[in-house]
GROMACS .gro file of C-alpha atoms in nm:
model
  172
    1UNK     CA    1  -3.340  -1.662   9.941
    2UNK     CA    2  -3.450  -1.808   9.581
    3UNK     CA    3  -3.074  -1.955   9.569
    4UNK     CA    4  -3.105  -2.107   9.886
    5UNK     CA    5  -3.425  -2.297   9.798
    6UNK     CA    6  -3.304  -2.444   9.455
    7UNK     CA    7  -2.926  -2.539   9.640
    8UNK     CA    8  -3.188  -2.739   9.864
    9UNK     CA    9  -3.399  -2.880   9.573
   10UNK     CA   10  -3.138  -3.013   9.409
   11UNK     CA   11  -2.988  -3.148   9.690
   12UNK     CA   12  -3.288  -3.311   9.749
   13UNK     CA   13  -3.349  -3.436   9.378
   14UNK     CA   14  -3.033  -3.636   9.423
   15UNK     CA   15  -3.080  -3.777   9.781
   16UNK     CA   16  -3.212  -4.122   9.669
   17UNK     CA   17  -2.880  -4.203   9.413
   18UNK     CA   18  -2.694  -4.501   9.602
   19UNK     CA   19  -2.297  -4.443   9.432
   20UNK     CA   20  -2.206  -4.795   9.402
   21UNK     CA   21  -1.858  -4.905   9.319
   22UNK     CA   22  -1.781  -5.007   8.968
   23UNK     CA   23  -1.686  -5.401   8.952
   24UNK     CA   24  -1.358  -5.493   8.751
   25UNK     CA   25  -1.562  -5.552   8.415
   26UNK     CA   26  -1.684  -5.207   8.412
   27UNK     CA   27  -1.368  -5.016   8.514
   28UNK     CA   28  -1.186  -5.229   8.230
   29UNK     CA   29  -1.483  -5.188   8.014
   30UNK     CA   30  -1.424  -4.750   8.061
   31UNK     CA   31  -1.023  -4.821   8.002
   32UNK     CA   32  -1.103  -5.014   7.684
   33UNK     CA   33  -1.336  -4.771   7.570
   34UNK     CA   34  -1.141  -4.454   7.644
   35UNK     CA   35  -0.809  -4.623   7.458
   36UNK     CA   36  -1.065  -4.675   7.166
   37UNK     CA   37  -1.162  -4.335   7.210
   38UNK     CA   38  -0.808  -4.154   7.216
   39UNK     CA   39  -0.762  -4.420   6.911
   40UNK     CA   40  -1.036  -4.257   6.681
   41UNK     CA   41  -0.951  -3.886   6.809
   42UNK     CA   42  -0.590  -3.949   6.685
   43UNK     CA   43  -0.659  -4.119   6.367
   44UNK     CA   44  -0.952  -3.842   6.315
   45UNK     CA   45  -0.650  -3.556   6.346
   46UNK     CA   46  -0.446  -3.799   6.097
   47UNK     CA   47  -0.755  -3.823   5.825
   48UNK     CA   48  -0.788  -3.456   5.889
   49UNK     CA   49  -0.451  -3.385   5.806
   50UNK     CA   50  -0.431  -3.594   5.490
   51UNK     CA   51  -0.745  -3.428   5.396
   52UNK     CA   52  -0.621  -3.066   5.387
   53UNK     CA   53  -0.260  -3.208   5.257
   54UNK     CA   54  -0.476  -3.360   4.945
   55UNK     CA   55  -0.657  -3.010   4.839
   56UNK     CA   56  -0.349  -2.827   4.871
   57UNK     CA   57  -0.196  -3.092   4.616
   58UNK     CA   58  -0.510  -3.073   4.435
   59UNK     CA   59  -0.524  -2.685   4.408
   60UNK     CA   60  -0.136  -2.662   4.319
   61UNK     CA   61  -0.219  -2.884   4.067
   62UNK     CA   62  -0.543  -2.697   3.893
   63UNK     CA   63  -0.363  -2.357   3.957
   64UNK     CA   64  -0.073  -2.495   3.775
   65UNK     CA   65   0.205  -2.360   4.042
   66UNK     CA   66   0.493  -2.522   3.982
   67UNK     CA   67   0.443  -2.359   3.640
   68UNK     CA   68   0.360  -2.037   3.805
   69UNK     CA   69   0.681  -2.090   4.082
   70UNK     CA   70   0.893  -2.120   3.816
   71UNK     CA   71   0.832  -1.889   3.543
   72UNK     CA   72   0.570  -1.637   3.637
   73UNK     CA   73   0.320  -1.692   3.490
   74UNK     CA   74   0.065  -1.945   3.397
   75UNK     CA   75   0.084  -2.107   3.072
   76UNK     CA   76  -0.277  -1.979   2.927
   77UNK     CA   77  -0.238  -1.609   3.056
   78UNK     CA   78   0.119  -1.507   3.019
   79UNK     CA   79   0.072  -1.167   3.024
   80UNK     CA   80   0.048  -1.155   3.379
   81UNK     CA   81   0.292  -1.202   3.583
   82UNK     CA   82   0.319  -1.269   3.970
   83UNK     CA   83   0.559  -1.014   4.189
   84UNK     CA   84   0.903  -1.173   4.229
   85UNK     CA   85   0.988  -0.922   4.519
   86UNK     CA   86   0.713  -1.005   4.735
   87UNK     CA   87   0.789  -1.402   4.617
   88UNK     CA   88   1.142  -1.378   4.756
   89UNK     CA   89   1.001  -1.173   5.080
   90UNK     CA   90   0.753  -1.426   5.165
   91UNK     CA   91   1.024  -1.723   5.122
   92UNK     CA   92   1.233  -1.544   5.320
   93UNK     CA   93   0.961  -1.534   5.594
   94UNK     CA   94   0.874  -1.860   5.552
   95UNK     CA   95   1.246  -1.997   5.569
   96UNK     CA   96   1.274  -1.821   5.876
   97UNK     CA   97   0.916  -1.904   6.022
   98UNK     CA   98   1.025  -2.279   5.982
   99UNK     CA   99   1.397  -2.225   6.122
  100UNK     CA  100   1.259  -2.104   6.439
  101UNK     CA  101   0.975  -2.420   6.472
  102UNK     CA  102   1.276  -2.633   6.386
  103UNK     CA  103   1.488  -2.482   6.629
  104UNK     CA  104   1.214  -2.544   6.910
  105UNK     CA  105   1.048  -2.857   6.789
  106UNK     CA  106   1.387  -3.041   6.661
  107UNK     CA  107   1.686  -2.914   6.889
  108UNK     CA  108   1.520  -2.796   7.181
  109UNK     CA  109   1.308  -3.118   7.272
  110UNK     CA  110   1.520  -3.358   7.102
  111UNK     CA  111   1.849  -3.272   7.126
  112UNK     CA  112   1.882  -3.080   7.417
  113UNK     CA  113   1.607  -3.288   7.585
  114UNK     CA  114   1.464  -2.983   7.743
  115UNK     CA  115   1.144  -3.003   7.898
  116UNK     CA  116   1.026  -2.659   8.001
  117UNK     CA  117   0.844  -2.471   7.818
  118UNK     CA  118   0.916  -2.277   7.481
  119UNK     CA  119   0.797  -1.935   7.652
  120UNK     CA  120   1.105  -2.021   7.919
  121UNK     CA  121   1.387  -2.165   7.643
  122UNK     CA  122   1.305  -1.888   7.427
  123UNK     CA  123   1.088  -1.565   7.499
  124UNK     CA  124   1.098  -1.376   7.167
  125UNK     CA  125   1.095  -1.726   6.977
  126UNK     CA  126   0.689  -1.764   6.930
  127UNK     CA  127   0.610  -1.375   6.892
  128UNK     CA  128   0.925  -1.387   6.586
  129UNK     CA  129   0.770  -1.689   6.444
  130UNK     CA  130   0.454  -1.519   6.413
  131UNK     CA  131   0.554  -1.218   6.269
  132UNK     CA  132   0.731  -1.433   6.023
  133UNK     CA  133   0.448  -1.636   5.954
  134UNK     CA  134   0.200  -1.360   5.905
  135UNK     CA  135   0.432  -1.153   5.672
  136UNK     CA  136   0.489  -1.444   5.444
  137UNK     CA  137   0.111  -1.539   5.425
  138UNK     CA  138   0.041  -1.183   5.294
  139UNK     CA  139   0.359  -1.176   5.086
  140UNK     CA  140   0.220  -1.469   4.943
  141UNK     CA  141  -0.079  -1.288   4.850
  142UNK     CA  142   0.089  -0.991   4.752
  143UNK     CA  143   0.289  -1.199   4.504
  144UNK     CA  144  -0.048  -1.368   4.364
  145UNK     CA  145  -0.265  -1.116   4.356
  146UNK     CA  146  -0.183  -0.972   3.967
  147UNK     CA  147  -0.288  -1.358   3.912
  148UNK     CA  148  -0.572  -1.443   4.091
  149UNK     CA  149  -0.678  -1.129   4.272
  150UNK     CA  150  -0.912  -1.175   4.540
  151UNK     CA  151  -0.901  -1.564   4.502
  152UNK     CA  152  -0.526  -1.522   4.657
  153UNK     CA  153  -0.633  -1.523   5.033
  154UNK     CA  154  -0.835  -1.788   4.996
  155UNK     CA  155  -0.585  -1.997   4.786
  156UNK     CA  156  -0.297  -1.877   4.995
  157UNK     CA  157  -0.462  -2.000   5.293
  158UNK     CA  158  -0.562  -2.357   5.145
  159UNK     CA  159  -0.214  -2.392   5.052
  160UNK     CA  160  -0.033  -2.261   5.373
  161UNK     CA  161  -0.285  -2.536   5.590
  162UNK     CA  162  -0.178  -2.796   5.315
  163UNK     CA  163   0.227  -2.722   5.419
  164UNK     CA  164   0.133  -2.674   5.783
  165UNK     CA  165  -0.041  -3.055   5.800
  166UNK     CA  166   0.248  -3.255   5.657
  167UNK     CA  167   0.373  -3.211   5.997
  168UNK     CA  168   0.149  -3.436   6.114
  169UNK     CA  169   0.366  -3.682   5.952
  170UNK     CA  170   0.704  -3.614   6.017
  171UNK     CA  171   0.848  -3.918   6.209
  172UNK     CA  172   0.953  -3.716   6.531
   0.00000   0.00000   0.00000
């Protein structure tokens, strides 16, 4: 009974809206300010982008990783060493994480010009690609963790969003 009575109430509490129709200036005042609208969302998701592309860089840089890539180790503590293995497993990973978003991104909707969806091209693609992908983020921290120990997730996971925004500006 209680539903009934508030359905009626605020039936009632909107009985004396006229809906009048919009004139031209107003419709094309909503178009211009929804185009300005999807305008700052996408340049938002741009600045975004850069931003986490710019502490990866940054981090890379204090942590000295091309140093570490390449030989190791860091250059002030070179008694410890990061595991190769797990290096090599997680670029494997990696490698193959990115083959398979290639495959779908690149040759599925560009080449072949397919337009269904992934899940219908290629079933086992997206659950591959994220066993992939989740492999090589803890290989990665598997293969830091004599280095930085517990300050390898985190730092793993600044760097993988760092990679995973420069595809916000591949020209596709």
């Amino acid at each position: 009974m209680k539903a009934v009575r508030s359905a009626t109430r605020s039936r009632k509490k909107y009985e004396h809206v006229e809906l009048t129709p919009l004139r031209d200036s107003e419709v094309e005042d909503e178009r211009e300010s929804s185009v300005t609208q999807q305008w700052l969302e996408y340049a938002w998701r741009k600045l975004l982008a850069l931003l986490w592309i710019l502490v990866a860089l940054a981090l890379a840089v204090y942590l000295q990783l091309p140093d570490i890539v390449l030989t190791g180790a860091t250059r002030d503590k070179p008694h410890r060493q990061m595991n190769g293995f797990l290096f090599n497993v997680a670029l494997a990973c990696f490698g193959g994480w990115g083959c398979i978003a290639a495959y779908l991104i690149v040759w599925v909707k560009y080449v072949q010009k397919d337009t269904r969806e992934w899940e219908e091209v290629s079933p086992r693609a997206i659950p591959i690609a994220t066993i992939l992908a989740v492999l090589s983020l803890f290989s990665f921290c598997g293969a830091f963790w004599p280095l930085w120990g517990f300050l390898s997730v985190p730092i793993v996971f600044m760097l993988f969003l760092g990679v995973l925004n420069t595809a916000h500006f591949v020209p596709i």
